[in-house]
Short mmCIF file of C-alpha atoms in Angstrom, two decimals:
data_model
loop_
_atom_site.label_atom_id
_atom_site.label_comp_id
_atom_site.label_asym_id
_atom_site.label_seq_id
_atom_site.Cartn_x
_atom_site.Cartn_y
_atom_site.Cartn_z
CA MET K 1 104.59 158.63 101.51
CA ALA K 2 105.69 154.88 100.89
CA LYS K 3 104.10 153.62 98.59
CA LYS K 4 102.36 151.05 100.79
CA ASP K 5 101.67 152.99 103.41
CA LYS K 6 99.51 155.33 100.21
CA LEU K 7 95.44 154.99 101.52
CA LEU K 8 92.73 154.10 99.25
CA THR K 9 88.92 155.18 98.86
CA ILE K 10 87.04 150.96 99.81
CA GLY K 11 86.23 151.19 95.80
CA GLN K 12 89.64 151.13 95.09
CA PHE K 13 90.89 148.73 97.04
CA ALA K 14 87.32 146.31 96.69
CA ALA K 15 88.43 146.82 92.98
CA LEU K 16 92.26 146.06 93.44
CA HIS K 17 91.59 142.85 94.32
CA GLY K 18 88.13 142.20 92.11
CA ILE K 19 85.43 142.42 94.45
CA ASN K 20 82.44 144.69 95.59
CA LYS K 21 82.63 147.56 98.02
CA LYS K 22 79.95 146.02 100.25
CA THR K 23 81.94 143.25 100.36
CA LEU K 24 84.96 145.19 102.44
CA MET K 25 80.96 147.13 104.34
CA TRP K 26 80.45 144.12 105.10
CA TYR K 27 83.61 142.60 106.67
CA ASP K 28 84.29 146.00 108.24
CA GLU K 29 80.91 145.66 110.57
CA ILE K 30 80.95 142.10 111.83
CA GLY K 31 84.48 142.44 112.84
CA LEU K 32 86.35 140.95 110.22
CA PHE K 33 88.21 142.77 108.22
CA LYS K 34 88.49 146.60 109.63
CA PRO K 35 89.97 149.61 106.79
CA ALA K 36 93.09 151.31 108.05
CA ALA K 37 91.72 154.66 108.38
CA VAL K 38 88.11 156.42 107.99
CA ASN K 39 87.87 159.87 107.86
CA PRO K 40 86.25 161.88 111.00
CA GLU K 41 84.59 163.93 108.23
CA ASN K 42 82.01 162.53 106.27
CA GLY K 43 82.80 158.19 107.41
CA TYR K 44 84.30 156.86 104.59
CA ARG K 45 86.49 153.79 104.82
CA CYS K 46 89.95 154.04 103.52
CA TYR K 47 92.53 150.95 103.05
CA ASN K 48 96.47 150.27 102.74
CA TYR K 49 98.46 148.31 100.18
CA HIS K 50 99.67 146.04 102.97
CA GLN K 51 96.95 145.00 104.07
CA SER K 52 95.47 143.34 100.95
CA PRO K 53 97.50 139.41 101.96
CA ILE K 54 95.50 139.77 105.00
CA LEU K 55 92.16 140.75 102.74
CA GLU K 56 93.78 137.80 99.81
CA THR K 57 94.28 135.74 103.24
CA ILE K 58 90.08 135.85 103.85
CA LEU K 59 88.86 135.60 100.30
CA LEU K 60 91.31 131.65 99.60
CA LEU K 61 89.49 130.73 102.45
CA ARG K 62 85.96 131.42 101.52
CA GLU K 63 86.35 130.43 97.71
CA LEU K 64 87.22 127.23 99.65
CA ASN K 65 84.19 127.39 101.98
CA VAL K 66 85.81 128.16 105.30
CA SER K 67 82.64 129.61 107.34
CA ILE K 68 82.89 132.89 108.45
CA ARG K 69 83.09 132.41 111.85
CA ASP K 70 86.36 129.71 111.86
CA ILE K 71 87.52 132.34 109.01
CA GLN K 72 87.13 135.34 111.88
CA VAL K 73 88.62 132.72 114.70
CA PHE K 74 91.39 132.22 112.38
CA MET K 75 91.71 136.32 112.52
CA LYS K 76 91.66 137.05 115.92
CA ASN K 77 94.55 134.32 116.35
CA ARG K 78 96.14 134.58 113.24
CA SER K 79 99.47 131.80 113.13
CA ALA K 80 101.54 129.73 110.77
CA GLN K 81 100.28 126.99 112.76
CA ASN K 82 96.04 127.64 112.93
CA LEU K 83 96.33 128.66 108.81
CA LYS K 84 98.22 125.72 108.55
CA CYS K 85 95.37 123.46 110.71
CA LEU K 86 92.60 125.54 108.85
CA LEU K 87 94.77 124.72 105.39
CA ASP K 88 95.35 121.48 106.24
CA ARG K 89 91.21 120.09 106.19
CA GLN K 90 90.58 122.57 103.55
CA ILE K 91 92.63 120.29 101.21
CA ALA K 92 91.13 117.61 103.01
CA GLU K 93 87.92 118.06 101.70
CA LEU K 94 89.67 119.72 98.44
CA ASP K 95 90.50 115.92 98.07
CA LEU K 96 87.15 114.52 98.52
CA GLN K 97 85.36 116.63 96.31
CA LEU K 98 88.42 116.35 93.49
CA MET K 99 87.59 112.39 93.49
CA HIS K 100 83.90 112.84 93.57
CA LEU K 101 84.31 114.32 91.07
CA SER K 102 86.49 112.55 89.33
CA ALA K 103 84.32 109.55 89.46
CA VAL K 104 80.67 111.15 88.36
CA ARG K 105 83.25 112.09 85.32
CA LYS K 106 84.56 108.26 84.95
CA THR K 107 80.42 107.37 85.35
CA LEU K 108 79.67 109.92 82.83
CA SER K 109 81.76 108.80 81.10
CA THR K 110 80.48 105.19 80.89
CA HIS K 111 77.32 106.28 79.84
CA GLN K 112 78.23 108.53 77.27
CA GLN K 113 79.98 105.23 75.71
CA ASN K 114 77.10 102.93 76.34
CA MET K 115 74.65 105.59 74.69
CA SER K 116 76.92 105.23 71.78
CA THR K 117 76.53 101.26 71.80
CA LEU K 118 73.16 101.44 71.44
CA LEU K 119 73.38 103.91 68.73
CA THR K 120 75.30 101.78 66.25
CA MET K 121 75.04 98.26 68.62
CA ASP K 122 74.32 94.63 66.49
CA LEU K 123 72.69 93.24 69.35
CA SER K 124 73.29 89.68 67.39
CA GLU K 125 76.85 90.74 67.41
CA ILE K 126 79.56 88.68 69.34
CA GLY K 127 82.43 90.66 69.29
CA ILE K 128 86.15 90.76 71.51
CA VAL K 129 86.99 94.42 73.37
CA GLU K 130 89.77 95.36 75.47
CA LYS K 131 88.88 95.54 78.83
CA GLU K 132 91.70 97.54 81.19
CA THR K 133 93.21 96.96 85.34
CA ARG K 134 89.66 97.49 87.75
CA CYS K 135 88.86 96.88 90.77
CA LEU K 136 85.37 96.78 92.22
CA VAL K 137 83.63 96.15 95.17
CA THR K 138 81.61 92.61 94.73
CA VAL K 139 78.25 91.69 97.35
CA ASP K 140 77.26 88.10 98.06
CA ILE K 141 74.21 87.55 96.82
CA ASP K 142 72.23 83.84 95.92
CA GLN K 143 68.78 83.23 94.17
CA ASP K 144 66.69 84.01 97.31
CA THR K 145 67.91 87.16 96.85
CA SER K 146 65.04 89.63 95.97
CA PHE K 147 65.91 92.99 93.33
CA GLU K 148 64.76 94.88 96.41
CA ASP K 149 68.02 93.33 98.50
CA GLU K 150 70.20 94.14 95.59
CA VAL K 151 69.26 97.45 95.44
CA GLU K 152 70.12 97.90 99.32
CA LEU K 153 73.54 96.18 98.80
CA ILE K 154 74.05 98.46 96.33
CA THR K 155 73.46 101.81 98.27
CA ALA K 156 75.57 100.49 101.62
CA GLN K 157 78.31 100.19 99.29
CA THR K 158 78.01 103.49 97.43
CA GLU K 159 77.52 104.82 100.53
CA LYS K 160 80.97 103.37 102.41
CA TYR K 161 82.22 104.41 99.27
CA ARG K 162 81.25 107.98 99.94
CA LEU K 163 79.93 108.70 96.26
CA GLY K 164 76.77 109.48 97.79
CA ARG K 165 74.22 108.50 95.17
CA LEU K 166 73.40 105.18 93.16
CA HIS K 167 74.76 107.40 89.80
CA ASP K 168 77.73 108.00 90.78
CA ALA K 169 79.42 104.47 90.36
CA THR K 170 78.31 101.13 87.64
CA TYR K 171 76.93 98.19 88.31
CA GLY K 172 75.73 94.43 87.18
CA SER K 173 76.02 91.51 88.13
CA MET K 174 78.26 88.16 87.95
CA ILE K 175 77.88 84.03 87.55
CA ALA K 176 80.42 81.84 87.18
CA VAL K 177 81.48 80.72 83.99
CA SER K 178 81.01 77.86 85.56
CA SER K 179 77.52 77.74 86.66
CA LEU K 180 77.03 78.45 82.65
CA GLN K 181 78.49 75.58 81.06
CA ASN K 182 76.88 73.67 84.09
CA GLY K 183 73.69 74.54 82.69
CA ASN K 184 72.75 76.83 86.40
CA PHE K 185 71.82 79.94 84.34
CA LEU K 186 70.40 82.05 87.18
CA ASP K 187 72.99 80.98 89.89
CA TYR K 188 74.00 83.78 89.87
CA SER K 189 76.81 84.50 93.13
CA LYS K 190 77.84 88.72 93.50
CA LEU K 191 76.96 92.30 92.68
CA PHE K 192 79.76 93.98 91.36
CA ILE K 193 80.20 97.82 91.73
CA GLU K 194 83.06 99.69 89.98
CA ILE K 195 84.58 102.88 91.54
CA PRO K 196 86.22 104.78 89.61
CA PHE K 197 88.73 105.86 91.91
CA LEU K 198 89.09 102.45 93.63
CA THR K 199 92.76 101.14 94.27
CA TYR K 200 93.03 97.52 95.28
CA GLU K 201 93.07 96.77 98.78
CA GLU K 202 92.03 93.43 100.39
CA GLY K 203 88.55 92.54 100.10
CA LEU K 204 88.25 93.87 96.26
CA HIS K 205 87.80 91.86 93.08
CA MET K 206 89.99 92.64 90.19
CA PRO K 207 89.07 90.87 86.74
CA PRO K 208 91.83 90.00 84.83
CA SER K 209 92.81 92.18 81.97
CA GLY K 210 93.11 91.48 78.63
CA LYS K 211 90.52 90.25 75.90
CA TYR K 212 87.40 89.98 76.88
CA LEU K 213 84.27 87.95 75.16
CA ARG K 214 81.11 90.84 74.99
CA ALA K 215 78.07 90.15 73.32
CA PHE K 216 74.41 91.38 74.46
CA HIS K 217 71.25 90.17 74.99
CA LYS K 218 68.05 92.26 75.09
CA GLY K 219 64.05 91.13 76.44
CA ASP K 220 63.20 87.98 77.72
CA TRP K 221 65.09 87.53 80.69
CA ASP K 222 63.90 83.58 80.73
CA GLN K 223 65.84 83.75 76.95
CA ILE K 224 69.80 85.00 77.86
CA PRO K 225 70.36 80.80 78.42
CA GLN K 226 69.73 80.58 74.74
CA ARG K 227 72.27 83.46 74.77
CA TYR K 228 74.41 82.22 76.61
CA GLU K 229 74.54 79.04 74.73
CA GLU K 230 75.75 80.61 70.87
CA ILE K 231 78.76 82.96 73.38
CA PHE K 232 79.67 79.49 73.85
CA SER K 233 79.37 78.21 70.18
CA PHE K 234 81.25 81.10 68.71
CA ALA K 235 84.07 80.81 71.43
CA LYS K 236 83.90 77.23 70.70
CA GLU K 237 83.87 78.13 66.38
CA HIS K 238 86.85 80.46 67.29
CA GLY K 239 89.05 78.36 70.09
CA LEU K 240 88.09 81.32 72.49
CA ILE K 241 88.49 79.72 76.00
CA LEU K 242 86.17 80.98 78.69
CA HIS K 243 87.14 81.50 82.33
CA GLU K 244 86.01 83.01 85.49
CA TYR K 245 83.08 85.01 85.36
CA SER K 246 80.59 86.46 82.97
CA TYR K 247 80.06 90.43 84.17
CA GLU K 248 76.05 91.40 83.64
CA MET K 249 75.41 95.18 83.16
CA GLY K 250 72.64 97.11 82.12
CA ILE K 251 73.13 99.70 79.70
CA ASN K 252 70.36 101.15 78.95
CA GLU K 253 67.89 101.53 82.06
CA ASN K 254 67.69 104.97 82.10
CA VAL K 255 66.41 105.85 78.07
CA ILE K 256 63.57 103.06 78.38
CA ASP K 257 60.22 102.36 79.44
CA ARG K 258 59.90 98.48 79.27
CA MET K 259 61.52 95.82 80.53
CA GLU K 260 61.33 94.16 77.22
CA ASP K 261 64.04 96.91 76.29
CA TYR K 262 66.59 95.89 78.53
CA ILE K 263 70.11 95.17 76.93
CA VAL K 264 72.77 93.56 79.07
CA GLN K 265 76.17 93.41 78.34
CA ILE K 266 77.14 90.50 78.92
CA GLU K 267 81.29 90.10 79.14
CA ILE K 268 83.45 87.25 79.38
CA PRO K 269 87.30 87.29 79.84
CA ILE K 270 88.59 84.76 77.06
CA ARG K 271 92.03 82.79 76.57
CA ILE K 272 93.46 82.06 73.09
CA ILE K 273 94.28 78.59 73.05
CA SER K 274 97.52 78.63 70.59
#
């Protein structure tokens, strides 16, 4: 007898494919995968090697979370075209899951960096950091936009880009440098949302890459104009030109109970006077 024609017990066949024999019994009961033969004397199920590719296809589809119903439909109409269509759908779904996991990982890295900063930071320090190219989703706001409205605007954008939850992105507010220089410290014009997997497309905001001035402010929001004055003095002293927008982002919201402990990170793109 050729090896492929050799009959295996249900236990042997299950072990060959790394599954429990009860799975094979269930597949038989629901008509999804039948044994090659059944011993008429004792009712024991037997399988052969010819069936291995079919079972592995079923196991692959189950690993991809294809429903039993969809697998049953496929098994009754097996063809290269039907399998391709089924795999196309699953690959598209898997790509979305990978995109989501990538977004979550980047957000976790941002939170991790924020916590490291909190543990080592000097709140009085003003420094210069390097920023890579990134794409931001922005929504327009003004001084009449309430905090509740801001949350709803951000939530709507996370749903639009299929993030699922707010914690899958980082977000903050933008105020034009020209407004700050004119003393309009409440003239916030946009909220920004950094979604990790975005590539540039029309309508997205792309902050300049390169050097940014970074500072922090803790506590009473009424004191933030004073912090900006310190930033302007630092920039003037070091021959730096501030331009475009100031990007503000809270970095410790998830570890505080009181708003007076709230720390905002301020980043502003700079040019160095030659």
